N, CA, C and O atoms as a DFTB+ gen file, in Angstrom:
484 C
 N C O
     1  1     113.652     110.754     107.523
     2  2     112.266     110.396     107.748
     3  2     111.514     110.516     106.426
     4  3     111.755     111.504     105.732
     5  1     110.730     109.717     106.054
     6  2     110.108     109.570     104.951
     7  2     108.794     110.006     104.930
     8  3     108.475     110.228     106.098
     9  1     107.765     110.265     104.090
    10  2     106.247     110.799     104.372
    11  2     105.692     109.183     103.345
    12  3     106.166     108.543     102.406
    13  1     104.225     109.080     104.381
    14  2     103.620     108.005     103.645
    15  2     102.893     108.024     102.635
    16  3     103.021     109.044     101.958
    17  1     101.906     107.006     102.136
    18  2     101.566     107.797     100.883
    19  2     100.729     108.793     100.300
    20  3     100.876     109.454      99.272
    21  1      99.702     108.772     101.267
    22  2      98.961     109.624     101.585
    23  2      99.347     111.026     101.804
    24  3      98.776     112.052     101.433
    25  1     100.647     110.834     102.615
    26  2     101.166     111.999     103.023
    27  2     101.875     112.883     101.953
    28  3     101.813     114.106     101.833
    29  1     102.727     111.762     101.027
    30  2     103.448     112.236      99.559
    31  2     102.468     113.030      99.102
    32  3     102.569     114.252      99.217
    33  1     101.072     112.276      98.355
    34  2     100.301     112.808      97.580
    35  2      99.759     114.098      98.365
    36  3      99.630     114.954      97.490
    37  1      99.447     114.548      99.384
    38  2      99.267     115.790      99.825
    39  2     100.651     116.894      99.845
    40  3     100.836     118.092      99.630
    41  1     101.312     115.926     100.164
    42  2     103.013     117.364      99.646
    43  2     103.387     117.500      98.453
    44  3     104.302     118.302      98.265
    45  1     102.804     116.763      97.256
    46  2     102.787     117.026      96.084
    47  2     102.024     117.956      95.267
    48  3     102.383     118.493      94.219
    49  1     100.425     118.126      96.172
    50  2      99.370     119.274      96.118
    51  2     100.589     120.370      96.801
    52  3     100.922     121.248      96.005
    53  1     101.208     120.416      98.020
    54  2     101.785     121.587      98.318
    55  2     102.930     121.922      98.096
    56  3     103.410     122.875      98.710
    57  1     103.617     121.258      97.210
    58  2     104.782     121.353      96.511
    59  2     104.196     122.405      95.104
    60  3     104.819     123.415      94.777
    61  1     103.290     122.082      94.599
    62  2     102.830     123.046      93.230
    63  2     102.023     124.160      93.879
    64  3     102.024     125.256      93.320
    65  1     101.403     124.006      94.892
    66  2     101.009     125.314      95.060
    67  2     101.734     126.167      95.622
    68  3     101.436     127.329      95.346
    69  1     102.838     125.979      96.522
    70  2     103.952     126.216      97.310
    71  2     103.388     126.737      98.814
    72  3     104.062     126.625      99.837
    73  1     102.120     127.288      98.775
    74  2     101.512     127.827      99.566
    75  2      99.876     127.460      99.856
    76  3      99.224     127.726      98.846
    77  1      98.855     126.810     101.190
    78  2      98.214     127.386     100.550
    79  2      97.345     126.849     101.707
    80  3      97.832     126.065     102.521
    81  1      95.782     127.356     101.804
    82  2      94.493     126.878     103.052
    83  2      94.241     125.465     102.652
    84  3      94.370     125.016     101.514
    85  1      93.821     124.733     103.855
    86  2      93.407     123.572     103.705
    87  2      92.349     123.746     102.576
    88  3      92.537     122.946     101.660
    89  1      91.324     124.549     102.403
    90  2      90.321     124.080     101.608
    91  2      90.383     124.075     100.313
    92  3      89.540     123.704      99.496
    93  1      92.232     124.838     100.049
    94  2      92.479     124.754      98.903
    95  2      93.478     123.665      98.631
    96  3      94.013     123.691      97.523
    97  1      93.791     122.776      99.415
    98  2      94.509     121.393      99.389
    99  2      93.572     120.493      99.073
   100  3      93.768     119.469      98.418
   101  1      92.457     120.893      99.570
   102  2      91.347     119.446      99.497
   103  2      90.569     119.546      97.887
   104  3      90.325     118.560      97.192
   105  1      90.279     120.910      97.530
   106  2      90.092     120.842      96.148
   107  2      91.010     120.552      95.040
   108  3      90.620     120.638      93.876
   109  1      91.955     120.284      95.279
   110  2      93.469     120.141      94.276
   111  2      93.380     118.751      94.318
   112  3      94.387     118.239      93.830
   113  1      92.299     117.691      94.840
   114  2      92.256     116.185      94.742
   115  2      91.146     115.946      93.984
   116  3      90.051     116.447      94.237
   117  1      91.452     114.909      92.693
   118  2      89.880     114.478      92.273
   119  2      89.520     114.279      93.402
   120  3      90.031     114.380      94.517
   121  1      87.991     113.795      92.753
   122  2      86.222     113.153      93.029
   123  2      86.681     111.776      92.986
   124  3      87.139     111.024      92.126
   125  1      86.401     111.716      94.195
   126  2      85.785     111.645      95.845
   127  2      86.677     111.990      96.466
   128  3      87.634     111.231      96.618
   129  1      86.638     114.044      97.381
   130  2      87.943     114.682      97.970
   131  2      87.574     113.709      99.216
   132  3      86.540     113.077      99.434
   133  1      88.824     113.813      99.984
   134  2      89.314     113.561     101.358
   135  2      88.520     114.269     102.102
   136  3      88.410     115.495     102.084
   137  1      87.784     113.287     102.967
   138  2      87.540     114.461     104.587
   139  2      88.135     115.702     105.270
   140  3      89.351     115.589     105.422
   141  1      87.570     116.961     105.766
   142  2      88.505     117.559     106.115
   143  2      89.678     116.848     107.275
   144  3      90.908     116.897     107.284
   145  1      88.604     116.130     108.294
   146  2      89.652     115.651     109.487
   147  2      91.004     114.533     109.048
   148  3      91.944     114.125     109.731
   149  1      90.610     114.261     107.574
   150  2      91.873     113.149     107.273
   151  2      93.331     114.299     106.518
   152  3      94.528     114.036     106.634
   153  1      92.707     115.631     105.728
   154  2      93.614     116.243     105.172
   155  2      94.391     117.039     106.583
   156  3      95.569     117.385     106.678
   157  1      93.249     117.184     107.629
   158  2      94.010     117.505     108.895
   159  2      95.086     116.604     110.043
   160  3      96.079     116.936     110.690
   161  1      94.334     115.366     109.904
   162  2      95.173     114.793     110.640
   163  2      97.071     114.407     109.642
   164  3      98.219     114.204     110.039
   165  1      96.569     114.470     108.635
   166  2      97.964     114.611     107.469
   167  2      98.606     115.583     107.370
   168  3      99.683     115.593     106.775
   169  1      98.073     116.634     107.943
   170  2      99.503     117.982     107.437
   171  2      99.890     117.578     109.307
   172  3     100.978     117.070     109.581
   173  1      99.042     117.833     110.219
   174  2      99.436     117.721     111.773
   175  2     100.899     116.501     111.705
   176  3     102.080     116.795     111.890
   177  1     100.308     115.074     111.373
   178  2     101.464     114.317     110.849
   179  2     103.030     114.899     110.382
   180  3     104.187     114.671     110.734
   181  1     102.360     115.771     109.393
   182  2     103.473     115.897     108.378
   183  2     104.579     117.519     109.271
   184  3     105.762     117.862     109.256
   185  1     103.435     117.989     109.845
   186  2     104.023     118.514     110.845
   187  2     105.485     118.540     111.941
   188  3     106.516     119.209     112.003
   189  1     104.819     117.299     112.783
   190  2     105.641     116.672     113.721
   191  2     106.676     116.513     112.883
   192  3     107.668     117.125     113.279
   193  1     106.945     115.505     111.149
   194  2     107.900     114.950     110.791
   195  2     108.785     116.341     110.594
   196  3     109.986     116.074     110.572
   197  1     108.515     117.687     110.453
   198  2     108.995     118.589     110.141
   199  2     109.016     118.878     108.538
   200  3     110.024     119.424     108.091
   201  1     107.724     118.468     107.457
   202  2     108.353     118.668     106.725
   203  2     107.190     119.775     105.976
   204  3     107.232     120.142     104.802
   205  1     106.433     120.074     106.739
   206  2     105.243     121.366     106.250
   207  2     105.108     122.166     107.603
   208  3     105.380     121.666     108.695
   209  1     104.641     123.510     107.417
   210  2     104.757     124.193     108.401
   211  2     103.407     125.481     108.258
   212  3     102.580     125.466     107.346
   213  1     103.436     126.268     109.095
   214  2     101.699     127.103     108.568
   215  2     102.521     128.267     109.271
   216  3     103.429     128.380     110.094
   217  1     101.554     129.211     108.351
   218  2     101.436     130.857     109.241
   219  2     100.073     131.482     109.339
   220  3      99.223     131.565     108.453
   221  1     100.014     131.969     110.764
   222  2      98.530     131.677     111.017
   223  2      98.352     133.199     110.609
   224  3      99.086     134.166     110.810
   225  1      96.550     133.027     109.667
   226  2      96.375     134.357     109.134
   227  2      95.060     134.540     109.543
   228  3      94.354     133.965     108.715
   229  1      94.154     135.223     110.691
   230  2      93.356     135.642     111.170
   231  2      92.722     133.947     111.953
   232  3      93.133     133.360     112.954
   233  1      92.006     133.715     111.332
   234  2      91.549     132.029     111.938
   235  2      91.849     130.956     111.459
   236  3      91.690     129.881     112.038
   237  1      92.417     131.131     110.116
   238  2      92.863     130.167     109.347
   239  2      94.599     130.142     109.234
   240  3      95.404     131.014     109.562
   241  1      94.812     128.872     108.677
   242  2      96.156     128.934     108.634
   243  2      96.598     128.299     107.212
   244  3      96.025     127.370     106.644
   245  1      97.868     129.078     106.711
   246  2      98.346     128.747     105.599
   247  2      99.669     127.703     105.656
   248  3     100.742     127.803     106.252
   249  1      99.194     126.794     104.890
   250  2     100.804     125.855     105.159
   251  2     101.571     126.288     103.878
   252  3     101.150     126.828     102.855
   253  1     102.716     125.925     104.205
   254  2     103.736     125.666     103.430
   255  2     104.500     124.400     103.179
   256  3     103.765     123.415     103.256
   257  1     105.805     124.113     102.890
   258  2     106.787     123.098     102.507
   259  2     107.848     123.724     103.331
   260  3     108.370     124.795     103.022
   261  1     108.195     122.953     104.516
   262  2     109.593     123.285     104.784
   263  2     111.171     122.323     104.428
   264  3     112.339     122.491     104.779
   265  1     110.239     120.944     103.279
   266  2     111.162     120.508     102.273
   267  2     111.019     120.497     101.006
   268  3     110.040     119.872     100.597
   269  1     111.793     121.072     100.121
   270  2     111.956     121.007      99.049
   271  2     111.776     119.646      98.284
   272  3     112.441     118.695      98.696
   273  1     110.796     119.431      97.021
   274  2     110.387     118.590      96.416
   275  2     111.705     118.021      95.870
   276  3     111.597     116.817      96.102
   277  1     113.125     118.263      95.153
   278  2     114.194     117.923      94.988
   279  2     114.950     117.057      96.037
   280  3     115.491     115.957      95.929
   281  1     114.783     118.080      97.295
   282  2     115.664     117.381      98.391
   283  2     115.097     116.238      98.625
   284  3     115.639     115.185      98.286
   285  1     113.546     116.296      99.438
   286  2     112.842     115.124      99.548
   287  2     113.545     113.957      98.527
   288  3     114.477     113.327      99.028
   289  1     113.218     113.674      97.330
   290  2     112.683     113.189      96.024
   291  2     114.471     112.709      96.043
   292  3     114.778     111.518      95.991
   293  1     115.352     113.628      96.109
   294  2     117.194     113.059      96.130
   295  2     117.092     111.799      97.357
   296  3     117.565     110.672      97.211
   297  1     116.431     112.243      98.463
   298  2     116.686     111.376      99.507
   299  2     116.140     110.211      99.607
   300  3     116.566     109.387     100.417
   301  1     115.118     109.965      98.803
   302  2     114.224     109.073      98.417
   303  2     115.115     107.982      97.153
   304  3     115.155     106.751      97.173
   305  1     115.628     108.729      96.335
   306  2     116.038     107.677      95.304
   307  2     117.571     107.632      96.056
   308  3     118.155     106.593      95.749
   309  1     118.230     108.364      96.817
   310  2     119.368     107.994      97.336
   311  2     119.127     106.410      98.314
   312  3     119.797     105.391      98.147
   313  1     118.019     106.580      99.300
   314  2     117.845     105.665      99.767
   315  2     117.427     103.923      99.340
   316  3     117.686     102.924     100.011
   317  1     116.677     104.004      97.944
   318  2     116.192     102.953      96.511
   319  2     117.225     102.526      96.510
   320  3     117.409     101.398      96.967
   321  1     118.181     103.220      96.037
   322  2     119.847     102.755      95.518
   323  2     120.576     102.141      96.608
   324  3     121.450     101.331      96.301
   325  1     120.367     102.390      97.822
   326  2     121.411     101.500      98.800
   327  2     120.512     100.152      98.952
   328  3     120.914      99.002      98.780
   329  1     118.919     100.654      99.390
   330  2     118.484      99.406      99.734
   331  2     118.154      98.320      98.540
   332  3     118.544      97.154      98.616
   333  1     117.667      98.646      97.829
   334  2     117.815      97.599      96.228
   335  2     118.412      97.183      95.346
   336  3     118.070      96.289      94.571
   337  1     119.941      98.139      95.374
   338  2     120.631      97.870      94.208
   339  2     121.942      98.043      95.230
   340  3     122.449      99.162      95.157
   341  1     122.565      97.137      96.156
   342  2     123.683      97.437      97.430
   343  2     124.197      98.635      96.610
   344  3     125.088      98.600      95.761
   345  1     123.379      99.854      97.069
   346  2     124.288     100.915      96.906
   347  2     125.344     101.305      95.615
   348  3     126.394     101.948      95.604
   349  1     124.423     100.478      94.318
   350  2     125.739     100.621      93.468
   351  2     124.645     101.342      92.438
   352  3     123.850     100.575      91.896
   353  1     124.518     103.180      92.040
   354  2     124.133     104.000      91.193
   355  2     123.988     102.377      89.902
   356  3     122.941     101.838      89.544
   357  1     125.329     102.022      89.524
   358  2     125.341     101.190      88.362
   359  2     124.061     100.351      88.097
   360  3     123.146     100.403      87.275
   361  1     124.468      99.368      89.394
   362  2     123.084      98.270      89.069
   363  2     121.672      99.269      89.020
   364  3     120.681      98.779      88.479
   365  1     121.591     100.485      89.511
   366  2     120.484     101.007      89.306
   367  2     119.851     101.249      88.090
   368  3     118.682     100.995      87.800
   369  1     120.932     101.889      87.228
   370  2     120.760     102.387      85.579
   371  2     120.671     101.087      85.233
   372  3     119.550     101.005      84.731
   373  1     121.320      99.713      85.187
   374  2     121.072      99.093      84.516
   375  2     119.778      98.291      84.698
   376  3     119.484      97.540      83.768
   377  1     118.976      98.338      85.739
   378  2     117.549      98.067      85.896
   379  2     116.370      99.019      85.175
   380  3     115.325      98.780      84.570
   381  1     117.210     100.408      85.625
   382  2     116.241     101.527      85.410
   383  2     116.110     101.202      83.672
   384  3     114.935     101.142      83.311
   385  1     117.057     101.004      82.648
   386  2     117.356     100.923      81.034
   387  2     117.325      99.581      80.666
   388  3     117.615      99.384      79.486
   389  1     117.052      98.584      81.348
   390  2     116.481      97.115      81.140
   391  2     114.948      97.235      81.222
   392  3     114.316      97.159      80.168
   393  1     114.198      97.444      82.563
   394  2     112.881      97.045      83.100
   395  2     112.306      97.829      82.950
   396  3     111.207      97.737      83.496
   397  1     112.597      99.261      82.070
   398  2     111.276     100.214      82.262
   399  2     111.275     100.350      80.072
   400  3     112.241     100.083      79.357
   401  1     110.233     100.709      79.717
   402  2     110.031     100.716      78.441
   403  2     110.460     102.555      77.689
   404  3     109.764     103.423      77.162
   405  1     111.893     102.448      78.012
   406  2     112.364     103.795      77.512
   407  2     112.653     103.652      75.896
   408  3     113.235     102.676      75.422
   409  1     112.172     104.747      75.124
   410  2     112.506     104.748      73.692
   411  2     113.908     105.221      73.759
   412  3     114.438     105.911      74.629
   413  1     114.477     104.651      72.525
   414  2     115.542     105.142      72.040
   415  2     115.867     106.240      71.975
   416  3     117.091     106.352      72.046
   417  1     115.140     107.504      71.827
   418  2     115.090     109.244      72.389
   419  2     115.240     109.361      73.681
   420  3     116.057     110.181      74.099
   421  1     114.736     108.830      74.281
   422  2     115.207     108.969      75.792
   423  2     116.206     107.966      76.255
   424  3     115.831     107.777      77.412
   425  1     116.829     107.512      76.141
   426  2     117.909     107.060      76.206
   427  2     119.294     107.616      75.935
   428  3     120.327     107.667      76.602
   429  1     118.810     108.175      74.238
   430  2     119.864     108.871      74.030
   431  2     119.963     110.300      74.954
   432  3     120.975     110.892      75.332
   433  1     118.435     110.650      75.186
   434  2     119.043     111.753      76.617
   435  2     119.427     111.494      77.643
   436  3     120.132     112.318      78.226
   437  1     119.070     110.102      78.324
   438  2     120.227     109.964      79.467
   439  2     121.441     110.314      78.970
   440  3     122.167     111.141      79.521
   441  1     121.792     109.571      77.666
   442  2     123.227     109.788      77.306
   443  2     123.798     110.797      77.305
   444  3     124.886     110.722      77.877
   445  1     123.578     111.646      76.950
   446  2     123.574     112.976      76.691
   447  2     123.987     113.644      78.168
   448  3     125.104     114.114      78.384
   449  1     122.909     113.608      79.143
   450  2     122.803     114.042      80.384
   451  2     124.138     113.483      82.004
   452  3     124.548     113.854      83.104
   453  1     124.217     112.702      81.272
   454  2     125.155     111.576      81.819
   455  2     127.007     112.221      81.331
   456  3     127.980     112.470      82.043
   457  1     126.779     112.298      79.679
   458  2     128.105     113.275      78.978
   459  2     128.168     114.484      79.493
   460  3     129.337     114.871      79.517
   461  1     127.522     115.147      79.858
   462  2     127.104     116.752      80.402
   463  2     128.181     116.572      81.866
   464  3     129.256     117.115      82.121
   465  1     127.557     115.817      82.456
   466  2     127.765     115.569      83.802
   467  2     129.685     115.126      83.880
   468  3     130.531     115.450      84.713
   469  1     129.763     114.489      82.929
   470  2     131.409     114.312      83.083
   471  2     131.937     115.183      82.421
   472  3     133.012     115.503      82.928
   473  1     131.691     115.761      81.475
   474  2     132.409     117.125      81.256
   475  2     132.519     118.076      82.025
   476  3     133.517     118.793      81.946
   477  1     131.426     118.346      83.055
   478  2     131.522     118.868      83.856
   479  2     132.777     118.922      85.019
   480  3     133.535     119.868      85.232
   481  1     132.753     117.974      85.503
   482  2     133.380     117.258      86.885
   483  2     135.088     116.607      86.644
   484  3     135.675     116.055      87.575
């Protein structure tokens, strides 16, 4: 299950804070913040999907992340790669190092990162 975008950009406020009250989700957005009832009806959302969760502390409640910004974020580009590039990592890099404007320093750290990885394995 995926979060929308709205929903991303609020698990990205609770991904860095790891913890925290709505009224401190709604200040973590530039000018012009979100309504409270829209940052509410978005964690309730994000709720159901299972992927934030709260512990209730006198009247208020504190959410959390009950997915990890990695896991999410793996499952997300795992899914890019089947549906855009039939599932082939390859055609991915070679879009990702054609169509995006990477310098030659970063490149050579894919390289690098990429050598790491087979020495490894």
């Amino acid at each position: 299950m995926s979060l929308s975008n709205a929903e991303e950009e609020l698990m990205q406020h609770l991904w860095k804070k790891e913890k925290a009250f709505m009224k401190q989700l709604i200040e973590a957005y530039p000018d012009p913040k979100p309504a409270t009832t829209t940052i509410a009806t978005l964690l309730k959302r994000m709720q159901d999907k299972n992927f934030v969760a709260y512990e209730q502390i006198g009247r208020s409640r504190e959410y959390y992340p009950q997915v990890s910004k990695k896991a999410y974020f793996s499952k997300r580009m795992n899914g890019m790669i089947k549906s855009f590039f039939d599932n082939s990592a390859s055609q991915f890099a070679s879009f990702f190092t054609e169509e995006t404007d990477l310098t030659d320093d970063e490149l050579k750290k894919l390289r690098k990162l990429i050598d790491e990885k087979l020495k490894k394995d």
